[in-house]
């Protein structure tokens, strides 16, 4: 029973947040901040899989988010809405309540396929040379979207919100909040299970020493392929969620800046620490939001704070430890590893 | 270890608390208007112009004791939030203004990339919004609560095309645009369409683009110059214009240039110098030889901030004043915020004619302005001289 | 044919800038294996310092344009060298001392770059600065090509800077020490080489290069803004890596390679597809040559 108590507590907390949102105890602004926080949690923890656990240096995570966002939106618009771009809805809009995960999965699957573009070169190319490949993929994705007029090109894409509205007409619940929280929890669950599986051990072995891992009969190529695909696929889910929260997509929103933000969250939390990524994503989003009234100075003070943090904790907030390593008592309730 | 964890939790709780405590409602003693502006990110100059203009209006009206609504004077309270030129940040900023700060209406964002999602939020939350500078159709389309102050590409492109065909006696043209910029791309597309409808297919000899924040255009320009167009249409921001014009001259292009309203900044001449003299662009107003309220605005802005205001400033001025006009037209300040917002929206839609510094205007059913465009010529002394005015039928 | 040679000239000029900035990247990387993401912003600081110095010398002091140019080049290089050393002392060195993973230093560098960009924006406002024309531009037109004196000067500067750096790294004692630290940062201090002094020297050299690039850039593209270094910094990083990061020849060649790729693609294909095609070519290239042009795969010990 103790094994599940923390899981249940977390589930209760999530349901609590949704309930508070439903009765209007937290206003839409706070809800929106919470949603972006959850999306950032997915971004940071999925990037951590590659940059932290596998020890590569991927700096094009925004590109995968972009793929997921666009594919997810197009699916959602095709299936559930009457849009001038893709014609009448293929399914009754009310079905969105049950079939919305399809949209997320579609976005994730497309982004996972895009991840193959990075994964295959990574068999031969390593380190900073691989970083350039990820960067190139980010540029390629954005440039491809610029040239695709069917998804709006540089003008951007709108029309995802009606899907969410349609859900609200079936049952009046904060649906977006629910999907974002479900998505984030699901992603964390997948990553935790992945890292703790035999595959995960192999991934960590690659980060320590790739050749040694190979000799120890770890199929490094296969593992790299799977890890890149999982990581980029989850970024795609984050993208699909992002698209429906914002209701508008523009390729410019997924440029290197976005990738940089994800990187900052990973290293702030600590390479190879899942709880670190979660804490860092939450802190980083909060910091940006709380300091918004400072206007221009925000972007001077936030980096300053992060530099100072790095000076005091040179391996990120959590290092490579999980919460249960720092608070051993937690282990009674929950196993992180 | 434990202490550190507690500290972390406390910080988290503190931050959350700050976030929640930020919004508390109060009796309407002031008129609160939110400004969603691009102070950092791609186009900080746009945000700066918008903020400077708004500050000028606020100081001026508050110096007289406030805005007179229904016989009582209410001081203005303007809240500026930076949207970092990012769509998600614009959504958050809008929600903060609408939900927590309880603003009566919102001005901004200026760039379409932020204005489209922010407009969606304002429409859902039933708060009137005017985007001063956005030209994307989606900003106002099907959104009764969202208005704009700038005219659309579909109006401006024919103005530029007709003028260029007449002025340069041109049959062919070439276009260079910024593919990362919503406005630039749409303007280029519309212009190409209009030109080819007018002159026949294939008369746009080159249709080239460059990426965000790029500084070297030599490859594209070499291509364009090799195509030998009669004139060169350049729907690009003025900072790029300065570079493109210089580089084109260095590569041996001698023909004329024509641009849309994105050229209209006093900075253009500081950056471009003599290379831009004699070129034409279509815009909202001509600063040189302006009279009345327009001249007054230019002079005061220049005295306060040290440079001639650009189009963004002028459009922000008009957007803010239309909003204030609408609030005055409502005639009372309702303590019920949502009722007041509704009344302001209706007043905005019902404005018959507004005499702004960018000309007379009113809104059509979509919330887009009906107003005239002018074509100006850049004179030797760097002034933008009025050449022609085109009004919608 | 003219079209082809004109584009070769264009690529040579643009490549010179990539090369100049990439040289600075690669110097620091060679010694510390630190990707100094603040490098593009040090370049931006260089352009701004040159701007302020030039307007001051021309205006208040009343010097001629020639003298001004001769003065601002060393002055700017000195200023950016100071910025580089300051970053190293304040941000990077303490982290290195604590034995942080190198990627944490990289993230710190990224943050330093953000501070430089936005600090500039907050201090100087959003108005763009126009760099004064120090050398009157002359356009030489021959055989259907046109080239300005500025373009030739930029190309010459890049080649000269490369020659000087190459000499320092391969022929001098301090260059030997730099290569030594790059090879084995644990053994070299045992040989009596003070690593910190060498690292500071590297930062002086690398950031000085950024300053030089800043002056040349401001003269060729006279529109200055706080974010001007961000994109070109990333591109120069890419250039340095294509060449084989850590190798001076690699950075120089990589800069030109990237420029030829970008300009070549834009010249042949529709320029709207430029990034798409250019970066796909780059991706395939990096896949087939996993250590760049000059990079050597190091033997890995198990």
PDB file of N, CA, C and O in Angstrom, chain C residues 30-33 174-189 193-199 202 298:
ATOM      1  N   UNK C  30      39.554  25.043 -28.400  1.00  0.00           N
ATOM      2  CA  UNK C  30      40.745  24.208 -28.493  1.00  0.00           C
ATOM      3  C   UNK C  30      41.401  24.013 -27.149  1.00  0.00           C
ATOM      4  O   UNK C  30      41.861  22.925 -26.814  1.00  0.00           O
ATOM      5  N   UNK C  31      41.419  25.086 -26.350  1.00  0.00           N
ATOM      6  CA  UNK C  31      42.131  24.996 -25.082  1.00  0.00           C
ATOM      7  C   UNK C  31      41.242  24.421 -23.973  1.00  0.00           C
ATOM      8  O   UNK C  31      41.684  23.613 -23.168  1.00  0.00           O
ATOM      9  N   UNK C  32      39.987  24.839 -23.937  1.00  0.00           N
ATOM     10  CA  UNK C  32      39.146  24.488 -22.779  1.00  0.00           C
ATOM     11  C   UNK C  32      38.057  23.482 -23.111  1.00  0.00           C
ATOM     12  O   UNK C  32      37.308  23.087 -22.235  1.00  0.00           O
ATOM     13  N   UNK C  33      37.909  23.096 -24.355  1.00  0.00           N
ATOM     14  CA  UNK C  33      36.711  22.420 -24.883  1.00  0.00           C
ATOM     15  C   UNK C  33      35.435  23.062 -24.350  1.00  0.00           C
ATOM     16  O   UNK C  33      34.488  22.400 -23.995  1.00  0.00           O
ATOM     17  N   UNK C 174      54.083  30.158 -26.416  1.00  0.00           N
ATOM     18  CA  UNK C 174      52.768  30.193 -25.759  1.00  0.00           C
ATOM     19  C   UNK C 174      51.757  29.373 -26.562  1.00  0.00           C
ATOM     20  O   UNK C 174      50.876  28.717 -26.006  1.00  0.00           O
ATOM     21  N   UNK C 175      51.956  29.361 -27.866  1.00  0.00           N
ATOM     22  CA  UNK C 175      51.104  28.525 -28.712  1.00  0.00           C
ATOM     23  C   UNK C 175      51.317  27.059 -28.398  1.00  0.00           C
ATOM     24  O   UNK C 175      50.365  26.256 -28.363  1.00  0.00           O
ATOM     25  N   UNK C 176      52.558  26.722 -28.157  1.00  0.00           N
ATOM     26  CA  UNK C 176      52.876  25.342 -27.794  1.00  0.00           C
ATOM     27  C   UNK C 176      52.149  24.969 -26.503  1.00  0.00           C
ATOM     28  O   UNK C 176      51.554  23.892 -26.384  1.00  0.00           O
ATOM     29  N   UNK C 177      52.191  25.917 -25.549  1.00  0.00           N
ATOM     30  CA  UNK C 177      51.510  25.663 -24.271  1.00  0.00           C
ATOM     31  C   UNK C 177      50.015  25.497 -24.490  1.00  0.00           C
ATOM     32  O   UNK C 177      49.364  24.635 -23.883  1.00  0.00           O
ATOM     33  N   UNK C 178      49.455  26.319 -25.382  1.00  0.00           N
ATOM     34  CA  UNK C 178      48.016  26.221 -25.661  1.00  0.00           C
ATOM     35  C   UNK C 178      47.689  24.846 -26.223  1.00  0.00           C
ATOM     36  O   UNK C 178      46.733  24.182 -25.806  1.00  0.00           O
ATOM     37  N   UNK C 179      48.487  24.424 -27.192  1.00  0.00           N
ATOM     38  CA  UNK C 179      48.229  23.106 -27.765  1.00  0.00           C
ATOM     39  C   UNK C 179      48.404  22.020 -26.713  1.00  0.00           C
ATOM     40  O   UNK C 179      47.688  21.024 -26.686  1.00  0.00           O
ATOM     41  N   UNK C 180      49.372  22.267 -25.838  1.00  0.00           N
ATOM     42  CA  UNK C 180      49.623  21.285 -24.777  1.00  0.00           C
ATOM     43  C   UNK C 180      48.406  21.116 -23.877  1.00  0.00           C
ATOM     44  O   UNK C 180      47.967  19.990 -23.594  1.00  0.00           O
ATOM     45  N   UNK C 181      47.832  22.238 -23.452  1.00  0.00           N
ATOM     46  CA  UNK C 181      46.667  22.151 -22.562  1.00  0.00           C
ATOM     47  C   UNK C 181      45.502  21.487 -23.273  1.00  0.00           C
ATOM     48  O   UNK C 181      44.770  20.678 -22.703  1.00  0.00           O
ATOM     49  N   UNK C 182      45.386  21.811 -24.554  1.00  0.00           N
ATOM     50  CA  UNK C 182      44.311  21.184 -25.320  1.00  0.00           C
ATOM     51  C   UNK C 182      44.504  19.672 -25.335  1.00  0.00           C
ATOM     52  O   UNK C 182      43.545  18.901 -25.274  1.00  0.00           O
ATOM     53  N   UNK C 183      45.749  19.251 -25.410  1.00  0.00           N
ATOM     54  CA  UNK C 183      46.026  17.821 -25.514  1.00  0.00           C
ATOM     55  C   UNK C 183      45.796  17.108 -24.197  1.00  0.00           C
ATOM     56  O   UNK C 183      45.147  16.077 -24.152  1.00  0.00           O
ATOM     57  N   UNK C 184      46.338  17.684 -23.131  1.00  0.00           N
ATOM     58  CA  UNK C 184      46.193  17.026 -21.839  1.00  0.00           C
ATOM     59  C   UNK C 184      46.239  18.069 -20.731  1.00  0.00           C
ATOM     60  O   UNK C 184      47.309  18.537 -20.352  1.00  0.00           O
ATOM     61  N   UNK C 185      45.072  18.420 -20.221  1.00  0.00           N
ATOM     62  CA  UNK C 185      45.039  19.525 -19.274  1.00  0.00           C
ATOM     63  C   UNK C 185      45.535  19.111 -17.889  1.00  0.00           C
ATOM     64  O   UNK C 185      45.721  19.946 -17.024  1.00  0.00           O
ATOM     65  N   UNK C 186      45.735  17.813 -17.669  1.00  0.00           N
ATOM     66  CA  UNK C 186      46.249  17.399 -16.354  1.00  0.00           C
ATOM     67  C   UNK C 186      47.761  17.337 -16.348  1.00  0.00           C
ATOM     68  O   UNK C 186      48.409  17.698 -15.369  1.00  0.00           O
ATOM     69  N   UNK C 187      48.349  16.880 -17.437  1.00  0.00           N
ATOM     70  CA  UNK C 187      49.794  16.688 -17.453  1.00  0.00           C
ATOM     71  C   UNK C 187      50.535  18.000 -17.627  1.00  0.00           C
ATOM     72  O   UNK C 187      51.618  18.178 -17.071  1.00  0.00           O
ATOM     73  N   UNK C 188      49.946  18.939 -18.381  1.00  0.00           N
ATOM     74  CA  UNK C 188      50.687  20.151 -18.721  1.00  0.00           C
ATOM     75  C   UNK C 188      51.075  20.985 -17.495  1.00  0.00           C
ATOM     76  O   UNK C 188      52.219  21.428 -17.390  1.00  0.00           O
ATOM     77  N   UNK C 189      50.187  21.184 -16.520  1.00  0.00           N
ATOM     78  CA  UNK C 189      50.623  21.928 -15.329  1.00  0.00           C
ATOM     79  C   UNK C 189      51.813  21.275 -14.646  1.00  0.00           C
ATOM     80  O   UNK C 189      52.660  21.962 -14.064  1.00  0.00           O
ATOM     81  N   UNK C 193      53.830  24.628 -16.722  1.00  0.00           N
ATOM     82  CA  UNK C 193      53.096  25.632 -17.493  1.00  0.00           C
ATOM     83  C   UNK C 193      51.911  26.110 -16.652  1.00  0.00           C
ATOM     84  O   UNK C 193      51.140  25.290 -16.182  1.00  0.00           O
ATOM     85  N   UNK C 194      51.824  27.438 -16.412  1.00  0.00           N
ATOM     86  CA  UNK C 194      50.677  27.922 -15.617  1.00  0.00           C
ATOM     87  C   UNK C 194      49.397  27.905 -16.463  1.00  0.00           C
ATOM     88  O   UNK C 194      49.279  28.745 -17.360  1.00  0.00           O
ATOM     89  N   UNK C 195      48.500  26.986 -16.216  1.00  0.00           N
ATOM     90  CA  UNK C 195      47.335  26.869 -17.107  1.00  0.00           C
ATOM     91  C   UNK C 195      46.454  28.113 -17.104  1.00  0.00           C
ATOM     92  O   UNK C 195      45.972  28.522 -18.151  1.00  0.00           O
ATOM     93  N   UNK C 196      46.268  28.736 -15.934  1.00  0.00           N
ATOM     94  CA  UNK C 196      45.355  29.879 -15.887  1.00  0.00           C
ATOM     95  C   UNK C 196      45.857  31.018 -16.761  1.00  0.00           C
ATOM     96  O   UNK C 196      45.076  31.701 -17.413  1.00  0.00           O
ATOM     97  N   UNK C 197      47.188  31.204 -16.738  1.00  0.00           N
ATOM     98  CA  UNK C 197      47.723  32.292 -17.548  1.00  0.00           C
ATOM     99  C   UNK C 197      47.494  32.003 -19.034  1.00  0.00           C
ATOM    100  O   UNK C 197      47.140  32.891 -19.801  1.00  0.00           O
ATOM    101  N   UNK C 198      47.676  30.753 -19.403  1.00  0.00           N
ATOM    102  CA  UNK C 198      47.471  30.387 -20.812  1.00  0.00           C
ATOM    103  C   UNK C 198      46.007  30.575 -21.191  1.00  0.00           C
ATOM    104  O   UNK C 198      45.690  31.073 -22.272  1.00  0.00           O
ATOM    105  N   UNK C 199      45.126  30.203 -20.262  1.00  0.00           N
ATOM    106  CA  UNK C 199      43.696  30.322 -20.563  1.00  0.00           C
ATOM    107  C   UNK C 199      43.310  31.789 -20.733  1.00  0.00           C
ATOM    108  O   UNK C 199      42.589  32.147 -21.656  1.00  0.00           O
ATOM    109  N   UNK C 202      44.423  32.920 -23.991  1.00  0.00           N
ATOM    110  CA  UNK C 202      43.528  32.427 -25.040  1.00  0.00           C
ATOM    111  C   UNK C 202      42.288  33.290 -25.146  1.00  0.00           C
ATOM    112  O   UNK C 202      41.836  33.623 -26.243  1.00  0.00           O
ATOM    113  N   UNK C 298      39.727  11.289 -31.802  1.00  0.00           N
ATOM    114  CA  UNK C 298      40.732  10.936 -30.791  1.00  0.00           C
ATOM    115  C   UNK C 298      40.588   9.480 -30.421  1.00  0.00           C
ATOM    116  O   UNK C 298      39.495   8.929 -30.401  1.00  0.00           O
TER     117      UNK C 298
END
